[in-house]
Amino acid sequence: MSIKYKLALIMSGSLLLILLVYILLSFYTTQANLKQDSENKMLDAAKQIAASIERSQYSSEYMEIQIGELLKIASITAAKVLPQDYHDIDNDQLKQLSKEVGVTDISLLAETGDDIVAVKSSDPKVLGMSTREWGYWFTAFKQLFNMQPVTVSQGMYLDRFWTGPLDYSISSPGYIYKWGYYYDGKRNYMIDPFIRSEAASNYTQMVSPEAVLEKTKEVNRQILEITCINPETFGNENMTSGGFDSYNLRLQSRPIRYGTYMYGELPRDKEAVTRAVDTGSNVIFATKIHGKKVLKSFVPILNPDHSVYIISIVMDYRTISQVLHGQLVNYIVISICLLIIVILGSYVIAGYMIRPIESILIKVRDVTEGRFDTPLMINSKDELGLLSTRINDMTFSLNDYTNQLKLAADENKSVKDHLESIIQQIADAIHTVDWSGRVIQVNKGFEELYGWKGCEVVGRELEIVPDFLKEEEARNIQALRRGEQLPPTETLRLRRDGSLVEVSISTAPVKDDYGHIVSFISVSRDMTERNKMEELLRRSEKLTTVGQLAAGVAHEIRNPLTTLRGFLQLQRENNHLSPQHNEIMLSELDRINLIVSEFLILAKPQAVQFQVRSIRNILNDVISLLSSQAHLFGIEFKFEFEPEDYKAHCEENQLKQVFINIIKNAIEAMEDGGIITIELFRLSWEEIGITISDQGIGIPSDILPKLGEPFFTSKENGTGLGLMISQGIIEGHKGMMEIFSKEGKGTRVDIVLPLAGEIDTNQKGEGLGAD
């Protein structure tokens, strides 16, 4: 496809995209505005309905007062005629009396246990009816029987008479009744005259909320349904999906007080009603019911008595959809017309614009084929003319750069050959592996150290890691692949003949131009001779330490020997063996054996074997060995240990040698006695810390940086190897040791070691003990 067509398509596509965005924004904005307008209409309708219901209630109250007065007169008239015991009255007599006093029917209510029951009535449907579950009605009955004023807020109370509000009858749910209740305290029953007035029913229908709802629907054709909901009983277990509740038949307890419930989604509507009551705000949402999309609103209305009911309005969503559909059609027609105009215009403009571009393309093709001598001729002064000038400059520069690159390529080849020569001459073993572990290249040092020829291992995976180190090596490879930097590591590797060699390995990733790891290069150095030399130095320092400890150990052994000698002389003089004395002597012999064993551990060369050991126990053993020497100098030990038993993967004897060197130096620095503080604590989830601090003479600031150098010492009889060996041991344990000191104020040594395994929280204590 040519540039002209592409340019026309780009311009047309851009316009189309803009039009689509505009149409979508307009569509959703109009939809939101129409929805908001519908919501406002529903809210206004709900407020008008609430006001109409309130006015109808005032009219009903006036009518109720008039009927209530009539019922009281009928009750007093009936009381004058009827006997005081309801057993002397029959239902026919009540039927005749109701006609005489001008009421529909008369019932007699009597107390039976914890209930009030209709015992006599001119209406057979009422006989035996219980009132215990009637709520405030039952409360009013109890107060009348107790000759108390009726305190319920519903209905109307007069002297010894109470009349309930207009309501539907339980025995005839389709009719509205008005009841009166009279009790003068002279009889064993309450007189209950009630009226079913056709005039009251007709008046109620005219001013009732039902009529208001119907008129509102007639005026607003978009409104499909209006429902007045009682939030206290709406959605209870007795309510059907159509809103009928066979248990709550009274007007005040009905789930649907007025209106219909044909567009109902009971679970969702119940949630909306609850939210409207709790928040006091409107709840509006769109849904689809009976295949029709509708907009439902739930508006909370506050009664004068501070109770709340909900007016639900269901509005047809079709009106909104019709407006949106008409607007969308208009937008689409306008957009198609504009698009056609733009396509034609862009095609003409593109043909004019791409002529210089075609010349530029021809020039670019020449450059790609290596022809730089023909300049580009475009005389326009716009951006294309500027581009033509830049292309000509670029062409001349490319010509120069091409010549320089040729020279650089030749130099790079020479440098590469030189580097390969150097790598081959290096004594250290170097090998490179790809991402999967196959060997790419090795040098002569590798062949001499491991015994393999390059041709034997290139393209294959190396088998130089012993089985017991493969898991550790796999972790290191994963860390390198994640981009982590690994320090040089002393470890063991296999030669071709199966023998082990001690090496120091440094491995680093090799990355491409995009920063992606493509291979790994490893440098191995034979550490056999150096390790032998370090071991000789370590043994020399160890023997020096053993000689210095000899005096303290001799003193420590002399005390229990004196005790043994005393008990043996006492037993010989008494010619009697004491079991208690024997136990003490055996205990002292065990102590001598422990001291000698610890002393021999330091004197005897040990094989380096890392195991998980308790740092607390190692410090215990060291303090037991040095306690006598500390007593000779008047030195005490202070311990600040955390309760957990921290463990490290270590060589126990080497760590003992480190702690002995540090504590011995602290003792020798405190000629006038003092306190040596030993702390054991956790630094992080992976490390523990050991701090040993003294109150000695301190180290001068000019000497402090030189500590750890071989054969550098400030002691008359020192070798200068103790701290160097100690630092080497800690580094071999993948730890760190630092020394801080101020002249005249003491010295502090901080040691950090990796934490091994889980912490044993069962072994707790307050610290170490020393004699």
mmCIF file of N, CA and C in Angstrom, residues 46-123:
data_model
loop_
_atom_site.group_PDB
_atom_site.id
_atom_site.type_symbol
_atom_site.label_atom_id
_atom_site.label_comp_id
_atom_site.label_asym_id
_atom_site.label_seq_id
_atom_site.Cartn_x
_atom_site.Cartn_y
_atom_site.Cartn_z
ATOM 1 N N ALA A 46 -42.462 11.173 44.638
ATOM 2 C CA ALA A 46 -42.522 10.566 45.965
ATOM 3 C C ALA A 46 -42.883 11.600 47.026
ATOM 4 N N LYS A 47 -42.307 12.815 46.900
ATOM 5 C CA LYS A 47 -42.624 13.853 47.883
ATOM 6 C C LYS A 47 -44.091 14.285 47.775
ATOM 7 N N GLN A 48 -44.598 14.391 46.528
ATOM 8 C CA GLN A 48 -46.010 14.750 46.348
ATOM 9 C C GLN A 48 -46.931 13.668 46.916
ATOM 10 N N ILE A 49 -46.560 12.412 46.670
ATOM 11 C CA ILE A 49 -47.368 11.303 47.200
ATOM 12 C C ILE A 49 -47.359 11.334 48.715
ATOM 13 N N ALA A 50 -46.172 11.566 49.316
ATOM 14 C CA ALA A 50 -46.081 11.608 50.777
ATOM 15 C C ALA A 50 -46.958 12.733 51.344
ATOM 16 N N ALA A 51 -46.936 13.914 50.664
ATOM 17 C CA ALA A 51 -47.770 15.025 51.136
ATOM 18 C C ALA A 51 -49.254 14.679 51.014
ATOM 19 N N SER A 52 -49.632 14.009 49.915
ATOM 20 C CA SER A 52 -51.041 13.631 49.739
ATOM 21 C C SER A 52 -51.471 12.613 50.766
ATOM 22 N N ILE A 53 -50.582 11.659 51.071
ATOM 23 C CA ILE A 53 -50.895 10.654 52.098
ATOM 24 C C ILE A 53 -51.077 11.326 53.448
ATOM 25 N N GLU A 54 -50.207 12.306 53.742
ATOM 26 C CA GLU A 54 -50.318 12.997 55.027
ATOM 27 C C GLU A 54 -51.649 13.765 55.127
ATOM 28 N N ARG A 55 -52.063 14.416 54.017
ATOM 29 C CA ARG A 55 -53.348 15.137 54.028
ATOM 30 C C ARG A 55 -54.515 14.170 54.186
ATOM 31 N N SER A 56 -54.446 13.011 53.517
ATOM 32 C CA SER A 56 -55.526 12.037 53.642
ATOM 33 C C SER A 56 -55.609 11.491 55.056
ATOM 34 N N GLN A 57 -54.427 11.393 55.714
ATOM 35 C CA GLN A 57 -54.437 10.902 57.093
ATOM 36 C C GLN A 57 -55.117 11.908 58.027
ATOM 37 N N TYR A 58 -54.882 13.211 57.783
ATOM 38 C CA TYR A 58 -55.562 14.217 58.605
ATOM 39 C C TYR A 58 -57.079 14.137 58.414
ATOM 40 N N SER A 59 -57.542 13.959 57.156
ATOM 41 C CA SER A 59 -58.979 13.841 56.887
ATOM 42 C C SER A 59 -59.556 12.596 57.550
ATOM 43 N N SER A 60 -58.781 11.491 57.461
ATOM 44 C CA SER A 60 -59.249 10.245 58.068
ATOM 45 C C SER A 60 -59.351 10.389 59.580
ATOM 46 N N GLU A 61 -58.392 11.109 60.181
ATOM 47 C CA GLU A 61 -58.413 11.281 61.636
ATOM 48 C C GLU A 61 -59.672 12.032 62.078
ATOM 49 N N TYR A 62 -60.057 13.051 61.315
ATOM 50 C CA TYR A 62 -61.276 13.790 61.673
ATOM 51 C C TYR A 62 -62.496 12.881 61.606
ATOM 52 N N MET A 63 -62.569 12.071 60.542
ATOM 53 C CA MET A 63 -63.696 11.165 60.406
ATOM 54 C C MET A 63 -63.688 10.133 61.533
ATOM 55 N N GLU A 64 -62.482 9.680 61.914
ATOM 56 C CA GLU A 64 -62.378 8.687 62.976
ATOM 57 C C GLU A 64 -62.881 9.248 64.306
ATOM 58 N N ILE A 65 -62.602 10.521 64.547
ATOM 59 C CA ILE A 65 -63.066 11.128 65.810
ATOM 60 C C ILE A 65 -64.590 11.113 65.883
ATOM 61 N N GLN A 66 -65.214 11.447 64.761
ATOM 62 C CA GLN A 66 -66.686 11.481 64.746
ATOM 63 C C GLN A 66 -67.256 10.074 64.968
ATOM 64 N N ILE A 67 -66.674 9.091 64.261
ATOM 65 C CA ILE A 67 -67.180 7.724 64.429
ATOM 66 C C ILE A 67 -66.882 7.224 65.835
ATOM 67 N N GLY A 68 -65.724 7.632 66.397
ATOM 68 C CA GLY A 68 -65.373 7.217 67.751
ATOM 69 C C GLY A 68 -66.385 7.718 68.770
ATOM 70 N N GLU A 69 -66.844 8.973 68.634
ATOM 71 C CA GLU A 69 -67.873 9.506 69.544
ATOM 72 C C GLU A 69 -69.144 8.669 69.445
ATOM 73 N N LEU A 70 -69.517 8.316 68.213
ATOM 74 C CA LEU A 70 -70.710 7.500 68.006
ATOM 75 C C LEU A 70 -70.559 6.136 68.673
ATOM 76 N N LEU A 71 -69.375 5.520 68.563
ATOM 77 C CA LEU A 71 -69.146 4.207 69.169
ATOM 78 C C LEU A 71 -69.194 4.283 70.688
ATOM 79 N N LYS A 72 -68.736 5.366 71.299
ATOM 80 C CA LYS A 72 -68.786 5.486 72.761
ATOM 81 C C LYS A 72 -70.233 5.564 73.232
ATOM 82 N N ILE A 73 -71.046 6.372 72.510
ATOM 83 C CA ILE A 73 -72.469 6.473 72.898
ATOM 84 C C ILE A 73 -73.134 5.115 72.770
ATOM 85 N N ALA A 74 -72.836 4.377 71.694
ATOM 86 C CA ALA A 74 -73.406 3.040 71.509
ATOM 87 C C ALA A 74 -72.973 2.105 72.620
ATOM 88 N N SER A 75 -71.687 2.227 73.073
ATOM 89 C CA SER A 75 -71.183 1.356 74.134
ATOM 90 C C SER A 75 -71.902 1.626 75.446
ATOM 91 N N ILE A 76 -72.097 2.915 75.789
ATOM 92 C CA ILE A 76 -72.779 3.264 77.062
ATOM 93 C C ILE A 76 -74.229 2.815 77.007
ATOM 94 N N THR A 77 -74.871 2.983 75.869
ATOM 95 C CA THR A 77 -76.265 2.539 75.723
ATOM 96 C C THR A 77 -76.363 1.032 75.890
ATOM 97 N N ALA A 78 -75.458 0.270 75.275
ATOM 98 C CA ALA A 78 -75.470 -1.178 75.391
ATOM 99 C C ALA A 78 -75.198 -1.606 76.820
ATOM 100 N N ALA A 79 -74.334 -0.870 77.565
ATOM 101 C CA ALA A 79 -74.011 -1.227 78.942
ATOM 102 C C ALA A 79 -75.231 -1.122 79.845
ATOM 103 N N LYS A 80 -76.108 -0.198 79.551
ATOM 104 C CA LYS A 80 -77.316 -0.038 80.360
ATOM 105 C C LYS A 80 -78.289 -1.201 80.165
ATOM 106 N N VAL A 81 -78.218 -1.853 79.030
ATOM 107 C CA VAL A 81 -79.170 -2.915 78.709
ATOM 108 C C VAL A 81 -78.616 -4.300 79.090
ATOM 109 N N LEU A 82 -77.334 -4.525 78.877
ATOM 110 C CA LEU A 82 -76.755 -5.864 79.022
ATOM 111 C C LEU A 82 -76.485 -6.216 80.479
ATOM 112 N N PRO A 83 -76.658 -7.524 80.879
ATOM 113 C CA PRO A 83 -76.317 -7.985 82.230
ATOM 114 C C PRO A 83 -74.808 -7.852 82.466
ATOM 115 N N GLN A 84 -74.427 -7.978 83.776
ATOM 116 C CA GLN A 84 -73.023 -7.806 84.128
ATOM 117 C C GLN A 84 -72.199 -9.072 83.897
ATOM 118 N N ASP A 85 -72.826 -10.195 83.689
ATOM 119 C CA ASP A 85 -72.122 -11.457 83.435
ATOM 120 C C ASP A 85 -72.401 -11.878 82.002
ATOM 121 N N TYR A 86 -71.298 -12.106 81.229
ATOM 122 C CA TYR A 86 -71.503 -12.432 79.817
ATOM 123 C C TYR A 86 -72.145 -13.800 79.615
ATOM 124 N N HIS A 87 -72.132 -14.638 80.683
ATOM 125 C CA HIS A 87 -72.791 -15.939 80.552
ATOM 126 C C HIS A 87 -74.307 -15.789 80.428
ATOM 127 N N ASP A 88 -74.820 -14.649 80.854
ATOM 128 C CA ASP A 88 -76.275 -14.415 80.793
ATOM 129 C C ASP A 88 -76.674 -13.760 79.477
ATOM 130 N N ILE A 89 -75.735 -13.658 78.555
ATOM 131 C CA ILE A 89 -76.000 -12.970 77.284
ATOM 132 C C ILE A 89 -75.818 -13.971 76.154
ATOM 133 N N ASP A 90 -76.713 -13.928 75.158
ATOM 134 C CA ASP A 90 -76.531 -14.791 73.977
ATOM 135 C C ASP A 90 -76.251 -13.915 72.764
ATOM 136 N N ASN A 91 -75.762 -14.556 71.692
ATOM 137 C CA ASN A 91 -75.335 -13.844 70.486
ATOM 138 C C ASN A 91 -76.505 -13.187 69.760
ATOM 139 N N ASP A 92 -77.677 -13.810 69.816
ATOM 140 C CA ASP A 92 -78.845 -13.207 69.143
ATOM 141 C C ASP A 92 -79.218 -11.897 69.810
ATOM 142 N N GLN A 93 -79.106 -11.873 71.158
ATOM 143 C CA GLN A 93 -79.404 -10.646 71.888
ATOM 144 C C GLN A 93 -78.463 -9.523 71.444
ATOM 145 N N LEU A 94 -77.185 -9.864 71.221
ATOM 146 C CA LEU A 94 -76.223 -8.857 70.759
ATOM 147 C C LEU A 94 -76.532 -8.411 69.338
ATOM 148 N N LYS A 95 -77.019 -9.325 68.534
ATOM 149 C CA LYS A 95 -77.363 -8.972 67.156
ATOM 150 C C LYS A 95 -78.510 -7.970 67.120
ATOM 151 N N GLN A 96 -79.512 -8.200 68.012
ATOM 152 C CA GLN A 96 -80.655 -7.282 68.076
ATOM 153 C C GLN A 96 -80.218 -5.945 68.638
ATOM 154 N N LEU A 97 -79.335 -5.990 69.638
ATOM 155 C CA LEU A 97 -78.899 -4.751 70.285
ATOM 156 C C LEU A 97 -78.082 -3.891 69.316
ATOM 157 N N SER A 98 -77.271 -4.528 68.439
ATOM 158 C CA SER A 98 -76.457 -3.758 67.501
ATOM 159 C C SER A 98 -77.327 -2.958 66.537
ATOM 160 N N LYS A 99 -78.486 -3.499 66.180
ATOM 161 C CA LYS A 99 -79.391 -2.759 65.309
ATOM 162 C C LYS A 99 -80.001 -1.579 66.046
ATOM 163 N N GLU A 100 -80.278 -1.771 67.344
ATOM 164 C CA GLU A 100 -80.927 -0.714 68.108
ATOM 165 C C GLU A 100 -79.989 0.471 68.343
ATOM 166 N N VAL A 101 -78.726 0.179 68.586
ATOM 167 C CA VAL A 101 -77.793 1.282 68.886
ATOM 168 C C VAL A 101 -77.134 1.824 67.618
ATOM 169 N N GLY A 102 -77.377 1.212 66.459
ATOM 170 C CA GLY A 102 -76.900 1.764 65.200
ATOM 171 C C GLY A 102 -75.458 1.408 64.853
ATOM 172 N N VAL A 103 -74.995 0.211 65.205
ATOM 173 C CA VAL A 103 -73.654 -0.239 64.814
ATOM 174 C C VAL A 103 -73.788 -1.511 63.989
ATOM 175 N N THR A 104 -72.707 -1.911 63.351
ATOM 176 C CA THR A 104 -72.740 -3.108 62.504
ATOM 177 C C THR A 104 -72.818 -4.370 63.342
ATOM 178 N N ASP A 105 -71.964 -4.480 64.354
ATOM 179 C CA ASP A 105 -71.958 -5.659 65.235
ATOM 180 C C ASP A 105 -71.425 -5.238 66.597
ATOM 181 N N ILE A 106 -71.737 -6.134 67.604
ATOM 182 C CA ILE A 106 -71.222 -5.935 68.969
ATOM 183 C C ILE A 106 -70.590 -7.249 69.408
ATOM 184 N N SER A 107 -69.341 -7.137 69.977
ATOM 185 C CA SER A 107 -68.664 -8.300 70.552
ATOM 186 C C SER A 107 -68.357 -8.009 72.004
ATOM 187 N N LEU A 108 -68.248 -9.083 72.811
ATOM 188 C CA LEU A 108 -67.881 -8.985 74.217
ATOM 189 C C LEU A 108 -66.540 -9.677 74.396
ATOM 190 N N LEU A 109 -65.557 -8.942 74.980
ATOM 191 C CA LEU A 109 -64.207 -9.474 75.197
ATOM 192 C C LEU A 109 -64.010 -9.745 76.676
ATOM 193 N N ALA A 110 -63.464 -10.908 77.010
ATOM 194 C CA ALA A 110 -63.223 -11.280 78.406
ATOM 195 C C ALA A 110 -61.799 -11.792 78.549
ATOM 196 N N GLU A 111 -61.236 -11.592 79.786
ATOM 197 C CA GLU A 111 -59.884 -12.064 80.091
ATOM 198 C C GLU A 111 -59.915 -13.554 80.397
ATOM 199 N N THR A 112 -59.034 -14.299 79.731
ATOM 200 C CA THR A 112 -58.914 -15.740 79.976
ATOM 201 C C THR A 112 -57.431 -16.051 80.138
ATOM 202 N N GLY A 113 -56.961 -16.146 81.354
ATOM 203 C CA GLY A 113 -55.536 -16.411 81.593
ATOM 204 C C GLY A 113 -54.697 -15.242 81.138
ATOM 205 N N ASP A 114 -53.742 -15.499 80.190
ATOM 206 C CA ASP A 114 -52.882 -14.445 79.661
ATOM 207 C C ASP A 114 -53.379 -13.911 78.339
ATOM 208 N N ASP A 115 -54.653 -14.107 78.028
ATOM 209 C CA ASP A 115 -55.208 -13.674 76.749
ATOM 210 C C ASP A 115 -56.524 -12.939 76.990
ATOM 211 N N ILE A 116 -56.955 -12.202 75.963
ATOM 212 C CA ILE A 116 -58.271 -11.542 75.963
ATOM 213 C C ILE A 116 -58.982 -12.032 74.717
ATOM 214 N N VAL A 117 -60.152 -12.696 74.905
ATOM 215 C CA VAL A 117 -60.808 -13.427 73.819
ATOM 216 C C VAL A 117 -62.228 -12.901 73.635
ATOM 217 N N ALA A 118 -62.712 -12.937 72.368
ATOM 218 C CA ALA A 118 -64.099 -12.578 72.067
ATOM 219 C C ALA A 118 -64.994 -13.766 72.461
ATOM 220 N N VAL A 119 -65.728 -13.597 73.615
ATOM 221 C CA VAL A 119 -66.548 -14.715 74.136
ATOM 222 C C VAL A 119 -67.972 -14.671 73.590
ATOM 223 N N LYS A 120 -68.455 -13.486 73.254
ATOM 224 C CA LYS A 120 -69.804 -13.348 72.673
ATOM 225 C C LYS A 120 -69.703 -12.353 71.517
ATOM 226 N N SER A 121 -70.533 -12.555 70.455
ATOM 227 C CA SER A 121 -70.514 -11.612 69.334
ATOM 228 C C SER A 121 -71.721 -11.848 68.454
ATOM 229 N N SER A 122 -72.201 -10.728 67.893
ATOM 230 C CA SER A 122 -73.273 -10.839 66.898
ATOM 231 C C SER A 122 -72.721 -11.295 65.553
ATOM 232 N N ASP A 123 -71.371 -11.280 65.405
ATOM 233 C CA ASP A 123 -70.714 -11.761 64.180
ATOM 234 C C ASP A 123 -70.045 -13.100 64.489
#
